[in-house]
PDB file of C-alpha atoms in Angstrom:
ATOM      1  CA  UNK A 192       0.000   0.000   0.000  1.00 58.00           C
ATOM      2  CA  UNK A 193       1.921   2.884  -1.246  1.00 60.00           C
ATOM      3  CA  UNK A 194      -0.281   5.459   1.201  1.00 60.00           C
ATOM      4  CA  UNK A 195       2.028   3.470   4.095  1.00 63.00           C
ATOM      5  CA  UNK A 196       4.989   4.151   2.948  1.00 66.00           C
ATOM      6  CA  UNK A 197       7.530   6.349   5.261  1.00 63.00           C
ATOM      7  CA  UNK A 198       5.030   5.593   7.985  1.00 72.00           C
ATOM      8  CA  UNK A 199       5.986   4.899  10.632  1.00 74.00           C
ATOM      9  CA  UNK A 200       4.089   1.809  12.399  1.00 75.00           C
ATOM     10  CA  UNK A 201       1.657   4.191  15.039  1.00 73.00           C
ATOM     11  CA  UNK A 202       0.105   5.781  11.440  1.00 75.00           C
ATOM     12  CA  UNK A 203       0.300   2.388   9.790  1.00 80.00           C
ATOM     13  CA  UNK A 204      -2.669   1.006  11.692  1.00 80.00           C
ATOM     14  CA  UNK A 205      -1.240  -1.136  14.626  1.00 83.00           C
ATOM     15  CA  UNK A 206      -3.309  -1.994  17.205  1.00 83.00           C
ATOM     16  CA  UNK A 207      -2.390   1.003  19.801  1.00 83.00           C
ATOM     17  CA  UNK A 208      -1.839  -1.743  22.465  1.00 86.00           C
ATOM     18  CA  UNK A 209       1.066  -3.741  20.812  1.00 84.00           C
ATOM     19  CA  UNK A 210       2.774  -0.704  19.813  1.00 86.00           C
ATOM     20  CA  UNK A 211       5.249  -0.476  22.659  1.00 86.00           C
ATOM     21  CA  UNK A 212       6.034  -4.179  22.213  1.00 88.00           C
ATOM     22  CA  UNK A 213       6.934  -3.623  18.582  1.00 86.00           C
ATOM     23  CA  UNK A 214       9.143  -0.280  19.341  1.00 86.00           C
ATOM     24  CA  UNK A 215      10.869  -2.492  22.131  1.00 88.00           C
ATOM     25  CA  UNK A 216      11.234  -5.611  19.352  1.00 86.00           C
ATOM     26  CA  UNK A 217      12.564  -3.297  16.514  1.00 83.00           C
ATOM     27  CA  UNK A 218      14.702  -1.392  18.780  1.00 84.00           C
ATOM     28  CA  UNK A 219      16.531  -4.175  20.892  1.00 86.00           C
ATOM     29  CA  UNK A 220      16.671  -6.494  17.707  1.00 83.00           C
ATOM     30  CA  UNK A 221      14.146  -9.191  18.531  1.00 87.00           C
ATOM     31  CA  UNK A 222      11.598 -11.001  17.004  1.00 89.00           C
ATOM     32  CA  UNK A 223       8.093 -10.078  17.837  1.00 89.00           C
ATOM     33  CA  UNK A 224       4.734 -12.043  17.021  1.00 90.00           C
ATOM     34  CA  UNK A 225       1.513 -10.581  17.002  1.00 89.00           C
ATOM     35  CA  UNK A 226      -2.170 -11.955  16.115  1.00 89.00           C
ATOM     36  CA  UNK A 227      -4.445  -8.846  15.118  1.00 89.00           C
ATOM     37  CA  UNK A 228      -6.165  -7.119  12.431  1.00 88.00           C
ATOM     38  CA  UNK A 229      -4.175  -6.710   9.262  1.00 86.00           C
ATOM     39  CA  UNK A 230      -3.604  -3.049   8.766  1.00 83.00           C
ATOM     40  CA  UNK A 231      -3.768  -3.147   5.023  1.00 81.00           C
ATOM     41  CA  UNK A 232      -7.011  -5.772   4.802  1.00 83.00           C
ATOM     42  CA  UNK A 233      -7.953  -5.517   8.094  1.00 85.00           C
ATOM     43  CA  UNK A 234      -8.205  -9.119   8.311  1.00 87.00           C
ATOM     44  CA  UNK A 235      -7.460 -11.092  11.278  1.00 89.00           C
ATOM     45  CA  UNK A 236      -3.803 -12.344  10.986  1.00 90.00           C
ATOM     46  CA  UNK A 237      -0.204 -13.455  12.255  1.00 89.00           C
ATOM     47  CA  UNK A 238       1.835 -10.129  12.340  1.00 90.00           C
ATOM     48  CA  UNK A 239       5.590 -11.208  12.624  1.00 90.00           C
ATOM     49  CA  UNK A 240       8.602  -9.119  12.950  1.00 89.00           C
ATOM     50  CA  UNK A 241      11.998 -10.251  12.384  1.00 88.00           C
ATOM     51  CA  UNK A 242      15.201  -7.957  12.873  1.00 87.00           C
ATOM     52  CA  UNK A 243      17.194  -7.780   9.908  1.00 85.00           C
ATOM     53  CA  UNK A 244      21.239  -6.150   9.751  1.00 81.00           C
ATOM     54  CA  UNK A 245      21.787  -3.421   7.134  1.00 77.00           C
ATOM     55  CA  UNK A 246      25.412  -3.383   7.511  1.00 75.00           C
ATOM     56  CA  UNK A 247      25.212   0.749   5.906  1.00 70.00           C
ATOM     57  CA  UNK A 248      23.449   1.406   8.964  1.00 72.00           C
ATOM     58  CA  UNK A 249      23.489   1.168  12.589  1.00 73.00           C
ATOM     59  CA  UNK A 250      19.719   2.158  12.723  1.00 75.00           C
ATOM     60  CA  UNK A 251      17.895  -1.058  13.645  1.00 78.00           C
ATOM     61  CA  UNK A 252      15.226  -2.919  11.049  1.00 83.00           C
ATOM     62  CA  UNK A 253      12.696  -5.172  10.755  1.00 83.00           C
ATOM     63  CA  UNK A 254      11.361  -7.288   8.291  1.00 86.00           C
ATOM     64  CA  UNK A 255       7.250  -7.452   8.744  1.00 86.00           C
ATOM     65  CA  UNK A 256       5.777 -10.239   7.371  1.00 89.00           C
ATOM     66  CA  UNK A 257       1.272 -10.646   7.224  1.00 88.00           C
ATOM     67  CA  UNK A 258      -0.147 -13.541   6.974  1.00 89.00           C
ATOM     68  CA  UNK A 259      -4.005 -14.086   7.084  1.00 89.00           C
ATOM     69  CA  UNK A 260      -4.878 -16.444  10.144  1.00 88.00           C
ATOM     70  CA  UNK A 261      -7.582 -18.187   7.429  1.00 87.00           C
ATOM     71  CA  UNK A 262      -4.602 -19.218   5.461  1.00 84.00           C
ATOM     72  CA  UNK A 263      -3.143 -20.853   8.173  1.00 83.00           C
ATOM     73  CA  UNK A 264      -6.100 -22.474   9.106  1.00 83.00           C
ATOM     74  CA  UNK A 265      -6.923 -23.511   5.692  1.00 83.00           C
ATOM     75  CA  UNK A 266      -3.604 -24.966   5.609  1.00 83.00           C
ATOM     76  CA  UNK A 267      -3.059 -26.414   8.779  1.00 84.00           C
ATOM     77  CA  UNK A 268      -7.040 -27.865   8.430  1.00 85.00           C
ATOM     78  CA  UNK A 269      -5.822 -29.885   4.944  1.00 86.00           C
ATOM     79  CA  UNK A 270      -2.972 -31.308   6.571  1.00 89.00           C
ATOM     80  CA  UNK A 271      -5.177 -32.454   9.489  1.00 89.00           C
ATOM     81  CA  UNK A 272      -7.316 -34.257   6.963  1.00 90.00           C
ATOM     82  CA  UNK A 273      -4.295 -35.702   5.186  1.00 91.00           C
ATOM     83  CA  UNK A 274      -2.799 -36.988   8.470  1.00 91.00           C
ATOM     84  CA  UNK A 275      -6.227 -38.449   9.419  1.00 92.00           C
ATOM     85  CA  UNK A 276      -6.582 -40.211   6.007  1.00 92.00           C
ATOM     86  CA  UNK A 277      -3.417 -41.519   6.484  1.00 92.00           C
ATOM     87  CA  UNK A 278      -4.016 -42.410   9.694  1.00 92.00           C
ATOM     88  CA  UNK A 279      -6.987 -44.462   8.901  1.00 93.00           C
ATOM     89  CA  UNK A 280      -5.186 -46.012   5.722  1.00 94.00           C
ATOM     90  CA  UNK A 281      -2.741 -47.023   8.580  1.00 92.00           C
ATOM     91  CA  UNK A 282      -5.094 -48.864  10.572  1.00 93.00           C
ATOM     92  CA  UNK A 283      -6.716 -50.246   7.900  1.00 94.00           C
ATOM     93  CA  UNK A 284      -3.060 -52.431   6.536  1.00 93.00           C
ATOM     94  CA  UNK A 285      -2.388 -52.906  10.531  1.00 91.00           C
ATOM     95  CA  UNK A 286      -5.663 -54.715  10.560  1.00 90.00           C
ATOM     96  CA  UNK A 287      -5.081 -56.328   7.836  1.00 89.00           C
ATOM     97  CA  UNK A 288      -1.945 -57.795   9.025  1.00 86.00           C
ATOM     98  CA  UNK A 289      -2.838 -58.194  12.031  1.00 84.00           C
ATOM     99  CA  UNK A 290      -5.121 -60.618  10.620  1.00 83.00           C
ATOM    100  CA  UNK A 291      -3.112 -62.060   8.225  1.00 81.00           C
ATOM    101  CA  UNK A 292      -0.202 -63.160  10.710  1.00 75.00           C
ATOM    102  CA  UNK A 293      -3.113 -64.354  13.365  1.00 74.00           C
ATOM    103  CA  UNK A 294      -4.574 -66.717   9.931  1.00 74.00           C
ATOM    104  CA  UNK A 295      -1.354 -67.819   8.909  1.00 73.00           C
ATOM    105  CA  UNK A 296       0.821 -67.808  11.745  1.00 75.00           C
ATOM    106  CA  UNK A 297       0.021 -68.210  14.780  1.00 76.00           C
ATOM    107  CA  UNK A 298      -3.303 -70.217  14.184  1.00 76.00           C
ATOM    108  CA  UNK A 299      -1.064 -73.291  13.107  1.00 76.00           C
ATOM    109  CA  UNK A 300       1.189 -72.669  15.887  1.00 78.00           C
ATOM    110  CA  UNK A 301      -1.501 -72.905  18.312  1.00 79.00           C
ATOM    111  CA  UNK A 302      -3.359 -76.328  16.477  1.00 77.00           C
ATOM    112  CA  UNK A 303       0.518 -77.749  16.581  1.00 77.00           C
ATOM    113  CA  UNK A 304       0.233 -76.940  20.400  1.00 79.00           C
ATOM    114  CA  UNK A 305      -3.012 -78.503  20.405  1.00 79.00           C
ATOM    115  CA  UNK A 306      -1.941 -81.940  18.368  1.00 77.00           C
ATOM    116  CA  UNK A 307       1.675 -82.327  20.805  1.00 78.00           C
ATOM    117  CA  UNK A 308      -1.104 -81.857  23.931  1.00 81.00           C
ATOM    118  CA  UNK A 309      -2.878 -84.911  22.652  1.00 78.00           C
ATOM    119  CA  UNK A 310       0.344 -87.211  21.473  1.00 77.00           C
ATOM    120  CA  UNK A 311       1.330 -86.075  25.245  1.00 76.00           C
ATOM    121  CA  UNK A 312      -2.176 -87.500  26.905  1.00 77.00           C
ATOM    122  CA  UNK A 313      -1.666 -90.554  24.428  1.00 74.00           C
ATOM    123  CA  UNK A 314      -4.043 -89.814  22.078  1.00 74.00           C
ATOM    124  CA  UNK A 315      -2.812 -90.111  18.382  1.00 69.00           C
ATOM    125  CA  UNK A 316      -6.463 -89.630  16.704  1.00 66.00           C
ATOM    126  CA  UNK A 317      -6.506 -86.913  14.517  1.00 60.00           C
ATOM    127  CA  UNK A 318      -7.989 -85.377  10.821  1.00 54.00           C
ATOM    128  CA  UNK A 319      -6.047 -84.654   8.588  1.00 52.00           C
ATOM    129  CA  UNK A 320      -8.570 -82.683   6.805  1.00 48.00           C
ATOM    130  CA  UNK A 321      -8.926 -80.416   9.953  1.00 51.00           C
ATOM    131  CA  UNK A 322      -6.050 -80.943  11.764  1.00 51.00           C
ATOM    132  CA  UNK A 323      -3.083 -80.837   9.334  1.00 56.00           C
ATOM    133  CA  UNK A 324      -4.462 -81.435   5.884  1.00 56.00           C
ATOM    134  CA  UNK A 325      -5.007 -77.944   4.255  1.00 55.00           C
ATOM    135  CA  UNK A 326      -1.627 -76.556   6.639  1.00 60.00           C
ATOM    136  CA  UNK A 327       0.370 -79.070   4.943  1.00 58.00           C
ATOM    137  CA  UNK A 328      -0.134 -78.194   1.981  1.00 63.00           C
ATOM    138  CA  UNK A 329       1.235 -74.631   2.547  1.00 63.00           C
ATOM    139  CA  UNK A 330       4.352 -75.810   1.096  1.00 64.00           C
ATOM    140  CA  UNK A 331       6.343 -73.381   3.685  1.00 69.00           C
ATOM    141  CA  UNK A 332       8.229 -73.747   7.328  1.00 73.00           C
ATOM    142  CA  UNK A 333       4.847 -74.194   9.442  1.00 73.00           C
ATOM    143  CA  UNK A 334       3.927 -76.768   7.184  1.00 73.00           C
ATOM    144  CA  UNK A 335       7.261 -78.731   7.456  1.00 77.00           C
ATOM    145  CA  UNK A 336       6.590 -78.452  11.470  1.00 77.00           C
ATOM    146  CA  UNK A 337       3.143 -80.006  10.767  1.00 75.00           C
ATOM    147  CA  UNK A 338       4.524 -82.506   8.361  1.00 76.00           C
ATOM    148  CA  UNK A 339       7.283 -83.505  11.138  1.00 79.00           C
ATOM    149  CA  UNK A 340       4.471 -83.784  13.908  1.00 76.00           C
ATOM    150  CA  UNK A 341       2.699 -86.058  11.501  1.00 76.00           C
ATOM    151  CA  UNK A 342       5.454 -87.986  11.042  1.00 79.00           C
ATOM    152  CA  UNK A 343       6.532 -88.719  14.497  1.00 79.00           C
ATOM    153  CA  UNK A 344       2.671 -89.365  15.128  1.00 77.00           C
ATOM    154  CA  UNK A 345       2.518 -92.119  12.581  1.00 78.00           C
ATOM    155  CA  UNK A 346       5.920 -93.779  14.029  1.00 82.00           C
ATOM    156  CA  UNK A 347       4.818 -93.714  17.391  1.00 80.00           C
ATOM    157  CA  UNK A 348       1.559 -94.949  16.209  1.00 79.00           C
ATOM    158  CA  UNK A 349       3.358 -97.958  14.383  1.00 82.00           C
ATOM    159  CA  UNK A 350       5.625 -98.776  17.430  1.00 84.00           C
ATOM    160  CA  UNK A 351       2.669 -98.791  19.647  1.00 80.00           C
ATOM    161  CA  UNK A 352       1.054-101.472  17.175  1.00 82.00           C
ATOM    162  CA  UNK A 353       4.464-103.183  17.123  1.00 86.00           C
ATOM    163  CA  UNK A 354       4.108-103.524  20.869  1.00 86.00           C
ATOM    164  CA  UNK A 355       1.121-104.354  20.837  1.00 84.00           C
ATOM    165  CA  UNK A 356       1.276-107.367  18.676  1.00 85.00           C
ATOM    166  CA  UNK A 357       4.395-108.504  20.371  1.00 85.00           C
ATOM    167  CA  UNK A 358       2.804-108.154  23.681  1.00 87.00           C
ATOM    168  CA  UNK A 359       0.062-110.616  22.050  1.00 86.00           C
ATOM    169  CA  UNK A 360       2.300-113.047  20.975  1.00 85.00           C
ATOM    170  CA  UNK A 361       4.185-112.970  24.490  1.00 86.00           C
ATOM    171  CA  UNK A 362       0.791-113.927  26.321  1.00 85.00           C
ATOM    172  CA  UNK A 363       0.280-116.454  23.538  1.00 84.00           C
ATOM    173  CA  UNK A 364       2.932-118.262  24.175  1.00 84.00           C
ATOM    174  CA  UNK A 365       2.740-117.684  28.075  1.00 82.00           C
ATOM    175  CA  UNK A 366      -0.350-119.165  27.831  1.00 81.00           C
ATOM    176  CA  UNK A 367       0.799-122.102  25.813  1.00 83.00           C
ATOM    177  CA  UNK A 368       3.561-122.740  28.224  1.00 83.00           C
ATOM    178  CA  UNK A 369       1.189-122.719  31.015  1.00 83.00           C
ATOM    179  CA  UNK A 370      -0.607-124.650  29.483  1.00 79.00           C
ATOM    180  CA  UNK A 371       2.472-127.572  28.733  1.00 79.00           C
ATOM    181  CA  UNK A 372       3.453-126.801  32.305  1.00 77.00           C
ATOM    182  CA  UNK A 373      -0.003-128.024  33.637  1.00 76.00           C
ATOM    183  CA  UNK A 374      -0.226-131.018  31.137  1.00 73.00           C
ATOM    184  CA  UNK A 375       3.485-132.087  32.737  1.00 78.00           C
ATOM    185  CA  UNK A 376       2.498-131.384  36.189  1.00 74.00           C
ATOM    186  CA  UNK A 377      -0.741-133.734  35.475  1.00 71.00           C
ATOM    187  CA  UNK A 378       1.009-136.425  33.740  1.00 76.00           C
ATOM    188  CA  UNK A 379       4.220-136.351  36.641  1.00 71.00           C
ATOM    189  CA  UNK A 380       1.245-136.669  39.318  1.00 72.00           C
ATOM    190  CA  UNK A 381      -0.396-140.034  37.595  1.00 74.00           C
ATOM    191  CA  UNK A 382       3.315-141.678  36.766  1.00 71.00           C
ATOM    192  CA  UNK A 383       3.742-141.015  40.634  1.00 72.00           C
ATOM    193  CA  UNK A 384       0.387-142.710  41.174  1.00 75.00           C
ATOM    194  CA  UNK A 385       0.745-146.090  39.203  1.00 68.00           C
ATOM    195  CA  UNK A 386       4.664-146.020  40.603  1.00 69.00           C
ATOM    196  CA  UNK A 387       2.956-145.669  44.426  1.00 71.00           C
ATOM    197  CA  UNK A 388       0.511-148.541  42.880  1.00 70.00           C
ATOM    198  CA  UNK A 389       3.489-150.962  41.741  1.00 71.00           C
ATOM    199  CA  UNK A 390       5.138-150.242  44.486  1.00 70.00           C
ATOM    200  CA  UNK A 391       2.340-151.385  46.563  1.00 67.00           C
ATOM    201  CA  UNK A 392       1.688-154.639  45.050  1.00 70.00           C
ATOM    202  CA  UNK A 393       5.423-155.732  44.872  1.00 63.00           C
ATOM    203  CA  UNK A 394       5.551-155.127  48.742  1.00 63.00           C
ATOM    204  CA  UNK A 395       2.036-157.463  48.847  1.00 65.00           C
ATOM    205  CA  UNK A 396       3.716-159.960  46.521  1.00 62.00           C
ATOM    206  CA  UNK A 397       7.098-160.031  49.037  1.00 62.00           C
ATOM    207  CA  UNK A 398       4.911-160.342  51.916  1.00 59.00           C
TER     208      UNK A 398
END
């Protein structure tokens, strides 16, 4: 505004009551902030003054610089909404991961936990369509846990039946030799009795 110029800033238009602030600013060298009606638009705005060195002269300057608070706030309101879209997009992918390593991760982990509780109790039933079938076929380091589990299950499984069918055969043939042991004891007990009987009549005959 060229009907400012060689003002100085009491006939510019500054509020009366921050005058002696901005005389002190100017004069000592400091910066100096002020909100308050432009003097130019008379629009509500950031009034900043900033000392600046004219090495020519020893007087002391400073640069004024206006800027409409509405600006500010127009600014400062589209980087709220940017940060608050972002935020939400944020969110949104921790969710989604979130999910993702619960599905993939730790689910499996947890039914693994779940199948070495049973082979622990003894109890080697499982599905393979539910319990291991569609992780196995994963194809990546969970499923080579679950394919190891499986593995072990199946050879404790087949040493159990290996045990089991020796154990059968043992009482077979405990039985059978029980059985020869009581046909021996039966047959020693009548060769005792028809020796006590010949016996018996060869003392008769002598007498």
């Amino acid at each position: 505004d060229k009907l400012k110029i060689a003002k100085n800033i009491s006939e510019i238009g500054f509020p009366e009551k921050e005058l002696d602030g901005i005389e002190n600013a100017i004069k000592t060298g400091d910066s100096h902030q002020i909100i308050a009606p432009s003097p130019f638009s008379g629009e509500l705005s950031y009034i900043l003054f900033h000392p600046v060195k004219i090495n020519a002269t020893d007087s002391s300057w400073s640069l004024c610089t206006i800027v409409p608070t509405v600006l500010v706030s127009d600014k400062v309101r589209g980087i709220t909404l940017k940060v608050a879209f972002s935020s939400l997009i944020g969110l949104i992918i921790l969710a989604v991961s979130t999910w993702f390593v619960a599905r993939s991760i730790t689910r499996p982990i947890l039914r693994i936990g779940e199948c070495l509780k049973r082979f622990a109790a003894l109890d080697f039933r499982y599905s393979d369509e539910t319990d291991m079938g569609y992780i196995v076929k994963r194809g990546d380091e969970i499923s080579d846990i679950f394919s190891n589990v499986a593995d072990m299950r199946n050879k404790v499984c087949d040493l159990l039946y290996l045990l089991t069918d020796k154990m059968r055969e043992f009482t077979e043939a405990s039985n059978t030799l029980m059985n020869a042991s009581s046909n021996t004891l039966a047959t020693a007990e009548e060769v005792n009795s028809v020796a006590a009987e010949i016996t018996g009549s060869v003392k008769a005959d002598m007498q």
